[in-house]
Structures are given as structure tokens and as C-alpha cells.
Amino acid sequence: MEEKFTYKSEYLDVFCLIFIVAGFGLGLFIGLSHSYAAIIVFVAFVAAFALLSVFLYSLRGRFLADDSSVSFYLMSKEVNISYDMIKSVEINREFIKTSRLSDKIFRCVETIKLTCESGEYRFSAFVEIDPEAAAQSPGRLAEQLTKSKFSRLKDYINEKTGGRLAESAPEKRRIPE
């Protein structure tokens, strides 16, 4: 079983904080220097911030599950987890409501947590949801979520371990109000 997924970098929040502080410092420098070169540097800084933010918000990863282990391939690392090491698999979902101009957008971030003898591994991915189908019936949303990549991976791992992970914690959902 092999799937690709999109995830948000764990460094995005730190990156934004650093760029905001640096942006204020650069803005202060421009205000004091009245230089055209400083304005050009500031415009380049803002463009770099925008591009890197989009990049860090939509990184590509993939996982490959075979008969004995699952491997996650992220931008900078590879994690290989043997099924024998897994104690439990848990899926958490967070629904995020955002607004862009007049549109309301709902996104779902799904996190799979693999608890192993050596510690916990967490991987998150955005789940594509058809909002119109979900609005028609709550059952349609549940159906879409059970077909998600991480839900299928959880079922696959449970199958490969002979069902010994069936007692994993139930799926948790956090829905915005």
C-alpha cells in the first residue's frame, strides 16, 4: 500500500514568528534610512516570506506499507516502523474553518499516532472533503473520513498484525463551533 499526502511543516509557526520579527526590524530600518535599496530589500523579503510560507504549508510526503513494516517519507527524513514494534494506532481529526472573502472553507487535518515500544510517531495530513456531500448528510462525511489515507493505513496495519491492535483508542474529532 502506497499513498502520497500533503502536510504542514512542524516548523511553519516558528518560521512565521521569525519572519514577522525580522520584518518589523527591516520596516524600522526602512523608516529610518529612507533608502530605495532598503525598500527593494523589503519587497524581496515579503516575496520570500510568502513563497516559503506556501511551501511549508503544503509539503508532500508519502508512506509505503508492506507485509512487515510501514515507512514514512517526508521532506527531510525517512521513518521505518516495524509492525512488531507497534502497540496501538490512533487517528485524530481536527476540522478547521477559515474564511476567504465571502467563502467559508472547511479543512480537515488527520493525524495518525503510532505508539511503539520506542516512543510515539505522529504524522498529519490534510484530508480532502467534499463539503456539498457532507452537508447533505452527516453519514456522507463519516463515509469520506473512513476512506481517508490514514484510516485505510490503520486498517491495513491492523490486518497485518492479525487484529491485535483492535483495542486502539477510538478516533477523536475536534469540530470548530
CSV table of N, CA and C in Angstrom, one decimal:
chain,number,residue,atom,x,y,z
A,1,MET,N,0.9,-1.2,0.0
A,1,MET,CA,0.0,0.0,0.0
A,1,MET,C,0.9,1.2,0.0
A,2,GLU,N,0.7,2.1,-1.0
A,2,GLU,CA,1.5,3.3,-1.0
A,2,GLU,C,0.6,4.5,-1.3
A,3,GLU,N,0.7,5.6,-0.6
A,3,GLU,CA,-0.1,6.8,-0.7
A,3,GLU,C,0.8,8.0,-0.6
A,4,LYS,N,0.4,9.0,-1.3
A,4,LYS,CA,1.0,10.3,-1.1
A,4,LYS,C,0.1,11.2,-0.3
A,5,PHE,N,0.6,12.2,0.5
A,5,PHE,CA,-0.2,13.1,1.2
A,5,PHE,C,0.5,14.4,1.3
A,6,THR,N,-0.3,15.4,1.7
A,6,THR,CA,0.1,16.8,1.9
A,6,THR,C,0.1,17.1,3.3
A,7,TYR,N,1.1,17.7,3.8
A,7,TYR,CA,1.2,18.1,5.3
A,7,TYR,C,1.8,19.4,5.5
A,8,LYS,N,1.5,20.0,6.7
A,8,LYS,CA,2.0,21.3,7.1
A,8,LYS,C,3.3,21.0,7.9
A,9,SER,N,4.4,21.7,7.6
A,9,SER,CA,5.6,21.6,8.3
A,9,SER,C,5.5,21.9,9.8
A,10,GLU,N,6.1,21.2,10.6
A,10,GLU,CA,6.1,21.5,12.0
A,10,GLU,C,6.8,22.8,12.4
A,11,TYR,N,7.6,23.3,11.4
A,11,TYR,CA,8.4,24.5,11.6
A,11,TYR,C,7.7,25.7,11.1
A,12,LEU,N,6.5,25.6,10.5
A,12,LEU,CA,5.8,26.8,10.0
A,12,LEU,C,5.6,27.9,11.0
A,13,ASP,N,5.1,27.5,12.2
A,13,ASP,CA,4.8,28.6,13.2
A,13,ASP,C,6.1,29.3,13.6
A,14,VAL,N,7.2,28.6,13.8
A,14,VAL,CA,8.5,29.2,14.2
A,14,VAL,C,9.0,30.1,13.1
A,15,PHE,N,8.9,29.6,11.8
A,15,PHE,CA,9.3,30.3,10.7
A,15,PHE,C,8.5,31.7,10.6
A,16,CYS,N,7.2,31.6,10.8
A,16,CYS,CA,6.4,32.8,10.7
A,16,CYS,C,6.8,33.8,11.8
A,17,LEU,N,7.0,33.3,13.0
A,17,LEU,CA,7.4,34.2,14.1
A,17,LEU,C,8.7,34.9,13.8
A,18,ILE,N,9.7,34.2,13.3
A,18,ILE,CA,11.0,34.8,13.0
A,18,ILE,C,10.8,35.8,11.9
A,19,PHE,N,10.1,35.5,10.8
A,19,PHE,CA,9.9,36.4,9.7
A,19,PHE,C,9.2,37.7,10.1
A,20,ILE,N,8.2,37.5,11.0
A,20,ILE,CA,7.5,38.7,11.5
A,20,ILE,C,8.4,39.6,12.3
A,21,VAL,N,9.1,39.1,13.2
A,21,VAL,CA,10.1,39.9,14.0
A,21,VAL,C,11.1,40.6,13.0
A,22,ALA,N,11.7,39.8,12.1
A,22,ALA,CA,12.6,40.3,11.1
A,22,ALA,C,12.0,41.4,10.3
A,23,GLY,N,10.7,41.2,9.9
A,23,GLY,CA,10.0,42.2,9.0
A,23,GLY,C,9.8,43.5,9.8
A,24,PHE,N,9.5,43.4,11.1
A,24,PHE,CA,9.4,44.7,11.8
A,24,PHE,C,10.7,45.4,11.9
A,25,GLY,N,11.8,44.6,12.1
A,25,GLY,CA,13.1,45.2,12.2
A,25,GLY,C,13.5,45.9,10.9
A,26,LEU,N,13.2,45.2,9.8
A,26,LEU,CA,13.5,45.7,8.4
A,26,LEU,C,12.6,46.9,8.2
A,27,GLY,N,11.4,46.9,8.6
A,27,GLY,CA,10.5,48.0,8.4
A,27,GLY,C,11.0,49.2,9.1
A,28,LEU,N,11.5,49.0,10.3
A,28,LEU,CA,12.0,50.1,11.2
A,28,LEU,C,13.3,50.7,10.5
A,29,PHE,N,14.1,49.8,9.9
A,29,PHE,CA,15.3,50.3,9.2
A,29,PHE,C,14.9,51.1,8.0
A,30,ILE,N,13.9,50.7,7.3
A,30,ILE,CA,13.5,51.4,6.1
A,30,ILE,C,13.0,52.8,6.5
A,31,GLY,N,12.2,52.8,7.6
A,31,GLY,CA,11.7,54.1,8.1
A,31,GLY,C,12.7,55.1,8.5
A,32,LEU,N,13.8,54.5,9.0
A,32,LEU,CA,14.9,55.4,9.4
A,32,LEU,C,15.9,55.8,8.3
A,33,SER,N,16.0,54.9,7.3
A,33,SER,CA,17.1,55.2,6.3
A,33,SER,C,16.5,55.9,5.1
A,34,HIS,N,15.3,55.8,4.8
A,34,HIS,CA,14.7,56.4,3.6
A,34,HIS,C,15.4,56.1,2.3
A,35,SER,N,15.9,54.8,2.2
A,35,SER,CA,16.7,54.4,1.1
A,35,SER,C,15.8,53.5,0.1
A,36,TYR,N,16.0,53.7,-1.2
A,36,TYR,CA,15.3,52.9,-2.2
A,36,TYR,C,15.8,51.4,-2.1
A,37,ALA,N,17.1,51.3,-1.9
A,37,ALA,CA,17.7,49.9,-1.8
A,37,ALA,C,17.0,49.2,-0.6
A,38,ALA,N,16.7,49.8,0.5
A,38,ALA,CA,16.1,49.2,1.6
A,38,ALA,C,14.7,48.8,1.3
A,39,ILE,N,14.0,49.6,0.5
A,39,ILE,CA,12.6,49.3,0.1
A,39,ILE,C,12.6,48.0,-0.8
A,40,ILE,N,13.6,47.9,-1.7
A,40,ILE,CA,13.7,46.8,-2.6
A,40,ILE,C,14.0,45.5,-1.8
A,41,VAL,N,14.9,45.7,-0.8
A,41,VAL,CA,15.2,44.5,0.1
A,41,VAL,C,13.9,44.1,0.8
A,42,PHE,N,13.1,45.1,1.3
A,42,PHE,CA,11.9,44.8,2.0
A,42,PHE,C,10.9,44.0,1.1
A,43,VAL,N,10.7,44.5,-0.1
A,43,VAL,CA,9.8,43.8,-1.1
A,43,VAL,C,10.3,42.4,-1.4
A,44,ALA,N,11.6,42.2,-1.5
A,44,ALA,CA,12.1,40.8,-1.7
A,44,ALA,C,11.9,40.0,-0.5
A,45,PHE,N,12.0,40.6,0.7
A,45,PHE,CA,11.8,39.9,1.9
A,45,PHE,C,10.3,39.4,2.0
A,46,VAL,N,9.4,40.3,1.7
A,46,VAL,CA,8.0,39.9,1.7
A,46,VAL,C,7.7,38.8,0.7
A,47,ALA,N,8.2,38.9,-0.5
A,47,ALA,CA,8.0,37.9,-1.5
A,47,ALA,C,8.6,36.5,-1.1
A,48,ALA,N,9.8,36.6,-0.5
A,48,ALA,CA,10.4,35.3,0.0
A,48,ALA,C,9.5,34.7,1.1
A,49,PHE,N,9.0,35.5,2.0
A,49,PHE,CA,8.2,35.1,3.1
A,49,PHE,C,6.9,34.4,2.6
A,50,ALA,N,6.3,35.0,1.6
A,50,ALA,CA,5.0,34.5,1.0
A,50,ALA,C,5.3,33.1,0.3
A,51,LEU,N,6.4,33.0,-0.4
A,51,LEU,CA,6.7,31.8,-1.1
A,51,LEU,C,7.1,30.7,-0.2
A,52,LEU,N,7.9,31.0,0.8
A,52,LEU,CA,8.3,30.0,1.8
A,52,LEU,C,7.1,29.5,2.7
A,53,SER,N,6.2,30.4,3.0
A,53,SER,CA,5.0,30.1,3.8
A,53,SER,C,4.2,29.1,3.0
A,54,VAL,N,3.9,29.3,1.7
A,54,VAL,CA,3.1,28.4,0.9
A,54,VAL,C,3.8,27.1,0.8
A,55,PHE,N,5.2,27.1,0.6
A,55,PHE,CA,5.9,25.9,0.5
A,55,PHE,C,5.8,25.0,1.8
A,56,LEU,N,6.0,25.7,3.0
A,56,LEU,CA,6.0,25.0,4.3
A,56,LEU,C,4.6,24.5,4.6
A,57,TYR,N,3.5,25.1,4.1
A,57,TYR,CA,2.2,24.8,4.4
A,57,TYR,C,1.7,23.6,3.5
A,58,SER,N,2.4,23.3,2.5
A,58,SER,CA,1.9,22.3,1.6
A,58,SER,C,3.0,21.3,1.1
A,59,LEU,N,3.7,20.8,2.1
A,59,LEU,CA,4.8,19.8,1.8
A,59,LEU,C,4.2,18.5,1.3
A,60,ARG,N,4.9,17.8,0.5
A,60,ARG,CA,4.5,16.5,0.1
A,60,ARG,C,5.2,15.4,0.8
A,61,GLY,N,4.5,14.3,1.2
A,61,GLY,CA,5.1,13.2,1.8
A,61,GLY,C,4.4,11.9,1.3
A,62,ARG,N,4.9,10.8,1.7
A,62,ARG,CA,4.3,9.5,1.2
A,62,ARG,C,4.6,8.5,2.3
A,63,PHE,N,3.7,7.5,2.3
A,63,PHE,CA,4.0,6.3,3.1
A,63,PHE,C,3.9,5.0,2.2
A,64,LEU,N,4.7,4.1,2.6
A,64,LEU,CA,4.7,2.8,1.9
A,64,LEU,C,4.6,1.7,3.0
A,65,ALA,N,3.5,0.9,2.9
A,65,ALA,CA,3.2,-0.2,3.9
A,65,ALA,C,3.4,-1.5,3.1
A,66,ASP,N,4.2,-2.4,3.7
A,66,ASP,CA,4.4,-3.7,3.0
A,66,ASP,C,4.0,-4.7,4.1
A,67,ASP,N,4.4,-6.0,3.9
A,67,ASP,CA,4.0,-7.1,4.8
A,67,ASP,C,4.6,-7.0,6.2
A,68,SER,N,5.7,-6.3,6.4
A,68,SER,CA,6.3,-6.3,7.7
A,68,SER,C,6.5,-4.9,8.3
A,69,SER,N,6.4,-3.8,7.6
A,69,SER,CA,6.6,-2.5,8.2
A,69,SER,C,5.9,-1.4,7.3
A,70,VAL,N,5.9,-0.2,7.9
A,70,VAL,CA,5.4,0.9,7.2
A,70,VAL,C,6.5,2.0,7.3
A,71,SER,N,6.7,2.6,6.1
A,71,SER,CA,7.8,3.7,6.0
A,71,SER,C,7.1,5.0,5.6
A,72,PHE,N,7.5,6.0,6.3
A,72,PHE,CA,7.0,7.4,6.0
A,72,PHE,C,8.2,8.1,5.4
A,73,TYR,N,8.0,8.8,4.3
A,73,TYR,CA,9.0,9.5,3.6
A,73,TYR,C,8.5,11.0,3.6
A,74,LEU,N,9.2,11.8,4.4
A,74,LEU,CA,8.9,13.2,4.5
A,74,LEU,C,10.1,14.0,3.8
A,75,MET,N,9.9,15.3,3.8
A,75,MET,CA,10.9,16.1,3.0
A,75,MET,C,12.3,15.8,3.5
A,76,SER,N,12.5,15.8,4.8
A,76,SER,CA,13.9,15.7,5.3
A,76,SER,C,14.2,14.4,6.0
A,77,LYS,N,13.3,13.5,6.1
A,77,LYS,CA,13.6,12.3,6.9
A,77,LYS,C,12.7,11.1,6.4
A,78,GLU,N,13.2,9.9,6.7
A,78,GLU,CA,12.5,8.7,6.5
A,78,GLU,C,12.4,8.0,7.8
A,79,VAL,N,11.2,7.5,8.1
A,79,VAL,CA,10.9,6.8,9.3
A,79,VAL,C,10.3,5.4,8.9
A,80,ASN,N,11.0,4.3,9.4
A,80,ASN,CA,10.5,3.0,9.1
A,80,ASN,C,10.1,2.4,10.4
A,81,ILE,N,8.9,1.8,10.5
A,81,ILE,CA,8.3,1.3,11.7
A,81,ILE,C,7.9,-0.1,11.4
A,82,SER,N,8.4,-1.1,12.1
A,82,SER,CA,8.1,-2.5,12.0
A,82,SER,C,6.7,-2.7,12.7
A,83,TYR,N,5.9,-3.6,12.1
A,83,TYR,CA,4.6,-3.8,12.8
A,83,TYR,C,4.7,-4.5,14.1
A,84,ASP,N,5.8,-5.2,14.3
A,84,ASP,CA,6.0,-5.9,15.6
A,84,ASP,C,6.2,-4.9,16.7
A,85,MET,N,6.7,-3.7,16.4
A,85,MET,CA,7.0,-2.7,17.4
A,85,MET,C,5.8,-1.8,17.8
A,86,ILE,N,4.7,-1.9,17.0
A,86,ILE,CA,3.5,-1.0,17.2
A,86,ILE,C,2.6,-1.6,18.2
A,87,LYS,N,2.3,-0.8,19.2
A,87,LYS,CA,1.4,-1.2,20.3
A,87,LYS,C,0.0,-0.8,20.0
A,88,SER,N,-0.2,0.4,19.5
A,88,SER,CA,-1.5,0.9,19.1
A,88,SER,C,-1.4,2.0,18.0
A,89,VAL,N,-2.6,2.1,17.3
A,89,VAL,CA,-2.7,3.1,16.3
A,89,VAL,C,-3.9,3.9,16.6
A,90,GLU,N,-3.8,5.2,16.6
A,90,GLU,CA,-4.9,6.1,16.9
A,90,GLU,C,-5.0,7.2,15.8
A,91,ILE,N,-6.2,7.6,15.5
A,91,ILE,CA,-6.4,8.6,14.5
A,91,ILE,C,-7.2,9.8,15.1
A,92,ASN,N,-6.7,11.0,15.0
A,92,ASN,CA,-7.3,12.2,15.5
A,92,ASN,C,-7.6,13.1,14.3
A,93,ARG,N,-8.7,13.8,14.3
A,93,ARG,CA,-9.1,14.7,13.3
A,93,ARG,C,-9.4,16.1,13.8
A,94,GLU,N,-8.9,17.1,13.2
A,94,GLU,CA,-9.2,18.4,13.6
A,94,GLU,C,-9.9,19.1,12.3
A,95,PHE,N,-11.0,19.7,12.5
A,95,PHE,CA,-11.7,20.4,11.5
A,95,PHE,C,-11.4,21.9,11.7
A,96,ILE,N,-11.0,22.5,10.6
A,96,ILE,CA,-10.6,23.9,10.6
A,96,ILE,C,-11.5,24.7,9.7
A,97,LYS,N,-12.1,25.8,10.3
A,97,LYS,CA,-13.0,26.6,9.5
A,97,LYS,C,-12.3,27.9,9.2
A,98,THR,N,-12.1,28.3,8.0
A,98,THR,CA,-11.5,29.6,7.7
A,98,THR,C,-12.4,30.3,6.7
A,99,SER,N,-12.1,31.6,6.6
A,99,SER,CA,-12.9,32.4,5.6
A,99,SER,C,-12.0,33.1,4.7
A,100,ARG,N,-12.3,33.1,3.4
A,100,ARG,CA,-11.6,33.9,2.4
A,100,ARG,C,-12.7,34.7,1.7
A,101,LEU,N,-12.6,36.0,2.0
A,101,LEU,CA,-13.6,37.0,1.4
A,101,LEU,C,-15.0,36.5,1.8
A,102,SER,N,-15.8,36.0,0.9
A,102,SER,CA,-17.1,35.6,1.2
A,102,SER,C,-17.3,34.1,1.4
A,103,ASP,N,-16.2,33.3,1.1
A,103,ASP,CA,-16.3,31.9,1.1
A,103,ASP,C,-15.9,31.4,2.5
A,104,LYS,N,-16.6,30.4,2.9
A,104,LYS,CA,-16.2,29.7,4.2
A,104,LYS,C,-15.6,28.3,3.7
A,105,ILE,N,-14.4,28.1,4.2
A,105,ILE,CA,-13.7,26.9,3.8
A,105,ILE,C,-13.5,26.0,5.0
A,106,PHE,N,-13.8,24.7,4.8
A,106,PHE,CA,-13.6,23.7,5.9
A,106,PHE,C,-12.5,22.8,5.5
A,107,ARG,N,-11.5,22.6,6.4
A,107,ARG,CA,-10.4,21.7,6.1
A,107,ARG,C,-10.4,20.7,7.3
A,108,CYS,N,-9.9,19.5,6.9
A,108,CYS,CA,-9.7,18.5,8.0
A,108,CYS,C,-8.2,18.1,8.0
A,109,VAL,N,-7.7,18.1,9.2
A,109,VAL,CA,-6.3,17.7,9.3
A,109,VAL,C,-6.4,16.4,10.1
A,110,GLU,N,-5.9,15.3,9.5
A,110,GLU,CA,-5.9,14.0,10.1
A,110,GLU,C,-4.5,13.6,10.6
A,111,THR,N,-4.5,13.2,11.9
A,111,THR,CA,-3.2,12.8,12.5
A,111,THR,C,-3.2,11.3,12.9
A,112,ILE,N,-2.3,10.6,12.4
A,112,ILE,CA,-2.2,9.2,12.8
A,112,ILE,C,-1.0,9.1,13.8
A,113,LYS,N,-1.3,8.5,15.0
A,113,LYS,CA,-0.4,8.3,16.0
A,113,LYS,C,-0.1,6.8,16.2
A,114,LEU,N,1.2,6.5,16.0
A,114,LEU,CA,1.6,5.1,16.1
A,114,LEU,C,2.4,5.1,17.4
A,115,THR,N,1.9,4.3,18.4
A,115,THR,CA,2.5,4.2,19.7
A,115,THR,C,3.4,2.9,19.6
A,116,CYS,N,4.7,3.0,19.8
A,116,CYS,CA,5.6,1.9,19.7
A,116,CYS,C,6.4,1.7,21.0
A,117,GLU,N,7.1,0.6,21.0
A,117,GLU,CA,8.0,0.4,22.2
A,117,GLU,C,9.0,1.5,22.4
A,118,SER,N,9.4,2.1,21.3
A,118,SER,CA,10.5,3.1,21.3
A,118,SER,C,9.9,4.5,21.4
A,119,GLY,N,8.6,4.7,21.4
A,119,GLY,CA,8.0,6.0,21.6
A,119,GLY,C,6.8,6.2,20.6
A,120,GLU,N,6.4,7.4,20.5
A,120,GLU,CA,5.3,7.7,19.6
A,120,GLU,C,5.7,8.4,18.3
A,121,TYR,N,5.1,8.1,17.3
A,121,TYR,CA,5.3,8.8,16.0
A,121,TYR,C,3.9,9.3,15.5
A,122,ARG,N,4.0,10.6,15.1
A,122,ARG,CA,2.8,11.3,14.7
A,122,ARG,C,3.0,11.8,13.3
A,123,PHE,N,2.0,11.6,12.4
A,123,PHE,CA,2.1,12.1,11.1
A,123,PHE,C,0.7,12.7,10.8
A,124,SER,N,0.7,13.9,10.2
A,124,SER,CA,-0.5,14.6,9.9
A,124,SER,C,-0.6,14.9,8.4
A,125,ALA,N,-1.9,14.9,7.9
A,125,ALA,CA,-2.1,15.2,6.5
A,125,ALA,C,-3.5,15.9,6.4
A,126,PHE,N,-3.6,16.7,5.3
A,126,PHE,CA,-4.9,17.3,5.0
A,126,PHE,C,-5.7,16.2,4.3
A,127,VAL,N,-7.0,16.2,4.7
A,127,VAL,CA,-8.0,15.3,4.1
A,127,VAL,C,-8.9,16.1,3.2
A,128,GLU,N,-9.0,15.6,2.0
A,128,GLU,CA,-9.9,16.3,1.0
A,128,GLU,C,-11.3,15.9,1.3
A,129,ILE,N,-12.2,16.8,1.6
A,129,ILE,CA,-13.6,16.6,1.9
A,129,ILE,C,-14.4,17.3,0.9
A,130,ASP,N,-15.5,16.6,0.5
A,130,ASP,CA,-16.4,17.3,-0.4
A,130,ASP,C,-17.5,17.9,0.5
A,131,PRO,N,-17.4,19.2,0.7
A,131,PRO,CA,-18.3,19.9,1.6
A,131,PRO,C,-19.8,19.8,1.2
A,132,GLU,N,-20.1,19.7,-0.1
A,132,GLU,CA,-21.5,19.6,-0.5
A,132,GLU,C,-22.1,18.3,-0.1
A,133,ALA,N,-21.3,17.2,-0.3
A,133,ALA,CA,-21.8,15.9,0.0
A,133,ALA,C,-21.9,15.8,1.5
A,134,ALA,N,-21.0,16.3,2.3
A,134,ALA,CA,-21.1,16.3,3.7
A,134,ALA,C,-22.2,17.1,4.3
A,135,ALA,N,-22.6,18.2,3.6
A,135,ALA,CA,-23.7,19.0,4.0
A,135,ALA,C,-25.1,18.2,3.8
A,136,GLN,N,-25.1,17.4,2.8
A,136,GLN,CA,-26.4,16.7,2.5
A,136,GLN,C,-26.7,15.7,3.7
A,137,SER,N,-25.7,15.0,4.2
A,137,SER,CA,-25.9,14.0,5.2
A,137,SER,C,-24.6,13.8,6.1
A,138,PRO,N,-24.8,13.8,7.4
A,138,PRO,CA,-23.6,13.5,8.3
A,138,PRO,C,-23.0,12.2,8.0
A,139,GLY,N,-23.8,11.2,7.5
A,139,GLY,CA,-23.2,9.9,7.2
A,139,GLY,C,-22.3,10.0,6.0
A,140,ARG,N,-22.5,10.9,5.1
A,140,ARG,CA,-21.6,11.1,4.0
A,140,ARG,C,-20.2,11.6,4.4
A,141,LEU,N,-20.2,12.4,5.4
A,141,LEU,CA,-18.9,12.9,6.0
A,141,LEU,C,-18.2,11.7,6.6
A,142,ALA,N,-18.9,10.9,7.4
A,142,ALA,CA,-18.2,9.8,8.1
A,142,ALA,C,-17.7,8.8,7.0
A,143,GLU,N,-18.5,8.6,5.9
A,143,GLU,CA,-18.0,7.8,4.8
A,143,GLU,C,-16.7,8.3,4.2
A,144,GLN,N,-16.7,9.6,4.0
A,144,GLN,CA,-15.5,10.2,3.4
A,144,GLN,C,-14.3,10.0,4.3
A,145,LEU,N,-14.5,10.1,5.6
A,145,LEU,CA,-13.4,10.0,6.5
A,145,LEU,C,-12.9,8.6,6.7
A,146,THR,N,-13.8,7.6,6.6
A,146,THR,CA,-13.3,6.2,6.7
A,146,THR,C,-12.5,5.8,5.5
A,147,LYS,N,-12.7,6.6,4.4
A,147,LYS,CA,-11.9,6.3,3.2
A,147,LYS,C,-10.6,7.1,3.1
A,148,SER,N,-10.3,7.8,4.1
A,148,SER,CA,-9.1,8.6,4.1
A,148,SER,C,-7.8,7.8,4.1
A,149,LYS,N,-6.7,8.3,3.7
A,149,LYS,CA,-5.5,7.6,3.5
A,149,LYS,C,-5.0,7.0,4.8
A,150,PHE,N,-5.0,7.8,5.9
A,150,PHE,CA,-4.6,7.3,7.2
A,150,PHE,C,-5.6,6.3,7.8
A,151,SER,N,-6.9,6.4,7.5
A,151,SER,CA,-7.8,5.4,8.0
A,151,SER,C,-7.6,4.1,7.3
A,152,ARG,N,-7.3,4.1,6.0
A,152,ARG,CA,-7.0,2.9,5.3
A,152,ARG,C,-5.7,2.3,5.8
A,153,LEU,N,-4.7,3.2,6.1
A,153,LEU,CA,-3.4,2.7,6.6
A,153,LEU,C,-3.7,2.0,8.0
A,154,LYS,N,-4.5,2.6,8.8
A,154,LYS,CA,-4.8,2.0,10.2
A,154,LYS,C,-5.4,0.6,10.0
A,155,ASP,N,-6.3,0.5,9.1
A,155,ASP,CA,-7.0,-0.8,8.8
A,155,ASP,C,-6.0,-1.8,8.3
A,156,TYR,N,-5.1,-1.3,7.4
A,156,TYR,CA,-4.1,-2.2,6.8
A,156,TYR,C,-3.1,-2.7,7.9
A,157,ILE,N,-2.6,-1.8,8.8
A,157,ILE,CA,-1.7,-2.2,9.8
A,157,ILE,C,-2.4,-3.2,10.8
A,158,ASN,N,-3.7,-3.0,11.1
A,158,ASN,CA,-4.5,-3.9,11.9
A,158,ASN,C,-4.6,-5.3,11.3
A,159,GLU,N,-4.8,-5.3,10.0
A,159,GLU,CA,-4.9,-6.5,9.2
A,159,GLU,C,-3.5,-7.3,9.3
A,160,LYS,N,-2.4,-6.6,9.1
A,160,LYS,CA,-1.1,-7.2,9.0
A,160,LYS,C,-0.6,-7.7,10.4
A,161,THR,N,-1.2,-7.1,11.5
A,161,THR,CA,-0.8,-7.5,12.8
A,161,THR,C,-1.7,-8.6,13.4
A,162,GLY,N,-2.6,-9.1,12.5
A,162,GLY,CA,-3.5,-10.1,13.0
A,162,GLY,C,-4.6,-9.6,13.9
A,163,GLY,N,-4.9,-8.3,13.8
A,163,GLY,CA,-6.0,-7.8,14.6
A,163,GLY,C,-5.7,-7.5,16.1
A,164,ARG,N,-4.4,-7.6,16.4
A,164,ARG,CA,-4.0,-7.4,17.8
A,164,ARG,C,-4.1,-5.9,18.2
A,165,LEU,N,-4.3,-5.0,17.2
A,165,LEU,CA,-4.4,-3.6,17.5
A,165,LEU,C,-5.9,-3.1,17.6
A,166,ALA,N,-6.8,-4.0,17.6
A,166,ALA,CA,-8.2,-3.7,17.5
A,166,ALA,C,-8.7,-2.9,18.7
A,167,GLU,N,-7.9,-3.0,19.8
A,167,GLU,CA,-8.3,-2.2,21.0
A,167,GLU,C,-7.7,-0.8,21.1
A,168,SER,N,-7.2,-0.3,19.9
A,168,SER,CA,-6.7,1.0,19.9
A,168,SER,C,-7.7,2.0,20.3
A,169,ALA,N,-7.3,3.2,20.7
A,169,ALA,CA,-8.2,4.2,21.2
A,169,ALA,C,-9.1,4.6,20.0
A,170,PRO,N,-10.4,4.9,20.3
A,170,PRO,CA,-11.3,5.3,19.3
A,170,PRO,C,-10.8,6.6,18.6
A,171,GLU,N,-11.3,6.9,17.4
A,171,GLU,CA,-11.0,8.1,16.7
A,171,GLU,C,-11.5,9.3,17.4
A,172,LYS,N,-10.7,10.3,17.5
A,172,LYS,CA,-11.2,11.5,18.1
A,172,LYS,C,-11.4,12.6,17.1
A,173,ARG,N,-12.4,13.4,17.3
A,173,ARG,CA,-12.6,14.5,16.3
A,173,ARG,C,-12.8,15.8,17.1
A,174,ARG,N,-12.2,16.9,16.6
A,174,ARG,CA,-12.4,18.2,17.2
A,174,ARG,C,-13.0,19.1,16.1
A,175,ILE,N,-14.3,19.5,16.3
A,175,ILE,CA,-15.0,20.2,15.3
A,175,ILE,C,-15.2,21.7,15.8
A,176,PRO,N,-14.9,22.6,15.0
A,176,PRO,CA,-15.0,24.0,15.4
A,176,PRO,C,-16.5,24.4,15.6
A,177,GLU,N,-16.7,25.4,16.4
A,177,GLU,CA,-18.1,25.8,16.6
A,177,GLU,C,-18.4,27.0,15.8
